[in-house]
Short mmCIF file of C-alpha atoms in Angstrom, two decimals:
data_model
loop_
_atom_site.label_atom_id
_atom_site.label_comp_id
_atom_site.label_asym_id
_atom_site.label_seq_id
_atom_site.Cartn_x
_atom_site.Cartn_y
_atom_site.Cartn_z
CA UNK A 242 -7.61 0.53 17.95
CA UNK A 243 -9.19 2.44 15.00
CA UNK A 244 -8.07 0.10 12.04
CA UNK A 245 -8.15 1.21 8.45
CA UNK A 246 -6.45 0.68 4.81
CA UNK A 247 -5.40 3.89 2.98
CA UNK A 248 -4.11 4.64 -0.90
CA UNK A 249 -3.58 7.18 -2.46
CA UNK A 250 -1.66 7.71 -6.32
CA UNK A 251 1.59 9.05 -6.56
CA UNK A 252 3.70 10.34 -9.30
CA UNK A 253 6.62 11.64 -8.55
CA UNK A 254 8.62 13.38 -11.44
CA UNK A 255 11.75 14.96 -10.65
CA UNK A 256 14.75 16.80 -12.78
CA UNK A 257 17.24 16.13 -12.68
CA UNK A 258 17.64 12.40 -11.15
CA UNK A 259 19.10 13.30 -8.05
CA UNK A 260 19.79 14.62 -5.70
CA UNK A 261 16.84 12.92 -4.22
CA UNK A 262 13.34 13.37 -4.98
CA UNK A 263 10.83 11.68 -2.83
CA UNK A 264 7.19 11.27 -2.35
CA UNK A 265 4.36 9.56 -0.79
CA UNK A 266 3.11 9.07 2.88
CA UNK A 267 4.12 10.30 6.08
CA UNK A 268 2.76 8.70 9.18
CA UNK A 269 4.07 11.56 12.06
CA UNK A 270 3.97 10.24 15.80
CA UNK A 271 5.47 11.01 19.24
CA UNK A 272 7.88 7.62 18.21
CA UNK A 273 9.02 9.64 15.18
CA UNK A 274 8.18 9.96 11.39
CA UNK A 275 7.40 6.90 9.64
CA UNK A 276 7.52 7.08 5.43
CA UNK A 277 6.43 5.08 2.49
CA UNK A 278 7.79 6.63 -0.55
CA UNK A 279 9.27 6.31 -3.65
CA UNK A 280 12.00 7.91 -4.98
CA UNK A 281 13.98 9.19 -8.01
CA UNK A 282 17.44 8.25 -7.21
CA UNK A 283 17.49 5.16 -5.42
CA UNK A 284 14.60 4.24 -7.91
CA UNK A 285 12.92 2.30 -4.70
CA UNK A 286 9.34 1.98 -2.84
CA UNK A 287 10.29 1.62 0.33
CA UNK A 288 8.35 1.74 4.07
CA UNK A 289 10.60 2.95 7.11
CA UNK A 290 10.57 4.87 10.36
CA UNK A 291 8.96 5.80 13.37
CA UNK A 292 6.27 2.69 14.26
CA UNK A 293 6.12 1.45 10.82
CA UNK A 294 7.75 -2.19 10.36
CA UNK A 295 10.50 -1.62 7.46
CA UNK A 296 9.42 -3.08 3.73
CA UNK A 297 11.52 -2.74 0.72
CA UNK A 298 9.60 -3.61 -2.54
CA UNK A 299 11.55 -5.90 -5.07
CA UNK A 300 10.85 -3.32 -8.05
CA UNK A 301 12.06 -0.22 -9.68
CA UNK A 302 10.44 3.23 -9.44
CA UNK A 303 11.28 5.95 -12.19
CA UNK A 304 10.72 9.50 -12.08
CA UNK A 305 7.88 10.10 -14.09
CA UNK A 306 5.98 6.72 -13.26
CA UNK A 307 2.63 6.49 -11.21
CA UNK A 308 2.02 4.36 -8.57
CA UNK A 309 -1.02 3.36 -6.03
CA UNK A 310 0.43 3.22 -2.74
CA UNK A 311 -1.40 1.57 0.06
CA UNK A 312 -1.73 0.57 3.79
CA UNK A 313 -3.89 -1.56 5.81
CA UNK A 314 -3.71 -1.07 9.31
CA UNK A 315 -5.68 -4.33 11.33
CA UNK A 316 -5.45 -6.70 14.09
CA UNK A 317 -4.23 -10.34 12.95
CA UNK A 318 -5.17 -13.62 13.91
CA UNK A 319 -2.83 -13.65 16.57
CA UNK A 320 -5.01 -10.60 18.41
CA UNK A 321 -1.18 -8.35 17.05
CA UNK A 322 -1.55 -5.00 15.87
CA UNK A 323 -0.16 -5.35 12.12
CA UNK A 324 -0.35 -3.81 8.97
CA UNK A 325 0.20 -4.98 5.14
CA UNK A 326 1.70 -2.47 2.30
CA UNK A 327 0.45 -2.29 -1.02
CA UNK A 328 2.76 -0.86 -4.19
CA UNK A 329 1.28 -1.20 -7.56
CA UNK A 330 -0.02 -4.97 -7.67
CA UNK A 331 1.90 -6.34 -4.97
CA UNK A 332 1.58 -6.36 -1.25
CA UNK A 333 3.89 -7.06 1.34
CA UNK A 334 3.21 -10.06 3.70
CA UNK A 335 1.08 -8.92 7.01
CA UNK A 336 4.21 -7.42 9.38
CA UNK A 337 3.39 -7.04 12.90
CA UNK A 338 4.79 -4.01 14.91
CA UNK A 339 7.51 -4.15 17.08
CA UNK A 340 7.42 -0.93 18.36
CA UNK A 341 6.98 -0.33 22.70
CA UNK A 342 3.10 0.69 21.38
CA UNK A 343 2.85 -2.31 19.14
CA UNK A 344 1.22 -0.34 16.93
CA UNK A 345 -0.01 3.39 15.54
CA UNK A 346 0.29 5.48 18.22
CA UNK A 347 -2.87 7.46 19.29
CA UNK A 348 -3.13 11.38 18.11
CA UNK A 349 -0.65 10.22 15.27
CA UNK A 350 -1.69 12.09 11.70
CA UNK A 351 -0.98 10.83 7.93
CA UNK A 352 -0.49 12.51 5.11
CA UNK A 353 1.06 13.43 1.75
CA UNK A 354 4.64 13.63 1.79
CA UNK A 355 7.18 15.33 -0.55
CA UNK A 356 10.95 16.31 -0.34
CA UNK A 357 13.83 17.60 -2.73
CA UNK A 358 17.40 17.75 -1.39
CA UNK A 359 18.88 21.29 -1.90
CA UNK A 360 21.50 21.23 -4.14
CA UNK A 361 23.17 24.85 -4.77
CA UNK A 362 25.43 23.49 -7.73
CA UNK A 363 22.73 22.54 -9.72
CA UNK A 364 20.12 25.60 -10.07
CA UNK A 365 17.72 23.83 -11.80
CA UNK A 366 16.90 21.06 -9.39
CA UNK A 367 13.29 20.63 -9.37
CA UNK A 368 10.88 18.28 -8.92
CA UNK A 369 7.08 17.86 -9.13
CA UNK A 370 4.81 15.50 -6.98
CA UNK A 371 1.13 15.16 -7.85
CA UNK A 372 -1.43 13.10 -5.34
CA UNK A 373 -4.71 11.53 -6.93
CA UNK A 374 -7.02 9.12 -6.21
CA UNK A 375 -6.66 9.54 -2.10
CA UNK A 376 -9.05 6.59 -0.01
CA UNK A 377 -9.12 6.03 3.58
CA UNK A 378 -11.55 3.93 5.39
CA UNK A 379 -12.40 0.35 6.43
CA UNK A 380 -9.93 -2.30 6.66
CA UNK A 381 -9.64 -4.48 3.07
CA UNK A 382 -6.87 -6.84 3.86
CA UNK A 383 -6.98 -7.71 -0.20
CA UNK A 384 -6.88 -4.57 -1.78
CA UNK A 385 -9.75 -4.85 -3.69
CA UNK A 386 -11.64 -1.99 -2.77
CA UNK A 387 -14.08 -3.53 -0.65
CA UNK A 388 -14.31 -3.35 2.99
CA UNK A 389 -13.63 -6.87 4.94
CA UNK A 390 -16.97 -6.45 6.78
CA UNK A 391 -18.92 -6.39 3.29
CA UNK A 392 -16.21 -8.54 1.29
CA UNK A 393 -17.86 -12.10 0.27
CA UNK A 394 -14.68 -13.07 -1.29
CA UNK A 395 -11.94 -12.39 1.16
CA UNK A 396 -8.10 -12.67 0.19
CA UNK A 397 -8.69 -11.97 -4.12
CA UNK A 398 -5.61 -11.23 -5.93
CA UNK A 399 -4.21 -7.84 -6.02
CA UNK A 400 -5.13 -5.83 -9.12
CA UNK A 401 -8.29 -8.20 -9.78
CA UNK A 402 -11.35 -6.52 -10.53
CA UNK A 403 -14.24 -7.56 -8.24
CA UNK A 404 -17.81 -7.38 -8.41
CA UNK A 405 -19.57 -5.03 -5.65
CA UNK A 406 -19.37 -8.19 -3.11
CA UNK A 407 -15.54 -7.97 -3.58
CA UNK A 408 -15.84 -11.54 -5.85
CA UNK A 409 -13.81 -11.53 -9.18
CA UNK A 410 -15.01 -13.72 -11.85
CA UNK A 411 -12.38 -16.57 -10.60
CA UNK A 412 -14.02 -16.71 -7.69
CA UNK A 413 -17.43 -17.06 -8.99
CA UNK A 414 -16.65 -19.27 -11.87
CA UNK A 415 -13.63 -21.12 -11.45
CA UNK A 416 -12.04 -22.46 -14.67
CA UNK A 417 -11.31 -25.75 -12.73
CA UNK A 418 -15.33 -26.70 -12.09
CA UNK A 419 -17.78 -25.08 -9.49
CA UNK A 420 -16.46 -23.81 -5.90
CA UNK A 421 -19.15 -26.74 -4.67
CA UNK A 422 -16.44 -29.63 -5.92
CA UNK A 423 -16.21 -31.13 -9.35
CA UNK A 424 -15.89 -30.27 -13.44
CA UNK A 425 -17.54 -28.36 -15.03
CA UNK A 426 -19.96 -30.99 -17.23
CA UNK A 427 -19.91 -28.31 -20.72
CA UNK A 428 -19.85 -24.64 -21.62
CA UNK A 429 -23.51 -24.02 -21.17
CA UNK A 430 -22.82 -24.76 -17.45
CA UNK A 431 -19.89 -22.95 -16.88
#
């Protein structure tokens, strides 16, 4: 029951192509290993194994690019343990776990994960993986870098900048007239 959200920066950079190059997270459990990686071959972001609920994201990965990966581990509306992936600027939809522990399992670890397939016909195989940027803490459903429990603004956009209070200027100043209701009546008061 100890709920969080976790990112960290990944590039992944890998020569040649394949055979595989991979990097990211590894969630390790007594239900097995669980991964969200990217990697050079298949040129996916991709969430499988162990506890975690599978999620493919519908874009391209190329060695060489960076990329914030991120989880958020919480309990939904439903009282379900569930968790929400973050690649980039998008998120996945909340998945719940279907897993016998419906959920992380306790003494389970997380960390940075990185693997090159051996290939002895190709000597100069070689990759490189480097890991910035690395946040756990709090649960922030949005992504925004706020924590829920200090988050006036719940459910902003991904990539939005916020304010402190987790409110972007949207949210503050709408373009369609005042969050009270109505139009804005001329500049001055928008």
């Amino acid at each position: 029951n100890d709920f969080f959200s976790v990112s960290m920066t990944v590039t992944l950079t890998g020569s040649s192509i394949s055979p595989r190059k991979e990097a990211g997270f590894l969630l390790d459990t007594i239900g097995g290993q669980g991964q969200f990686i990217v990697n050079t071959d298949g040129h996916e972001v991709v969430v499988f194994g162990g506890p975690l609920p599978f999620y493919k994201f519908p874009m391209a990965f190329n060695s060489g690019d960076t990329i914030t990966l991120g989880m958020t581990y919480f309990l939904n509306s439903d009282g379900k343990r569930a968790i929400i992936y973050s690649a980039g600027c998008l998120q996945s939809p909340p998945l719940e776990f279907s897993n016998n522990e419906q959920g992380i399992i306790d003494n389970s670890t997380l960390g940075g994960y990185f693997q090159i397939v051996n290939d002895s016909s190709n000597p100069s195989n070689s990759g490189t993986a480097v890991y910035q940027n690395i946040n756990i803490g709090p649960t922030d459903l949005d992504g925004d870098g706020v924590p829920d429990a200090l988050d006036l603004c719940p459910n902003t956009p991904p990539c939005t900048i916020v304010d402190a209070q987790g409110c972007s200027i949207d949210q503050l100043a709408p373009c369609d007239g005042p969050a009270s209701g109505g139009v804005w009546k001329n500049h001055g008061q928008y």
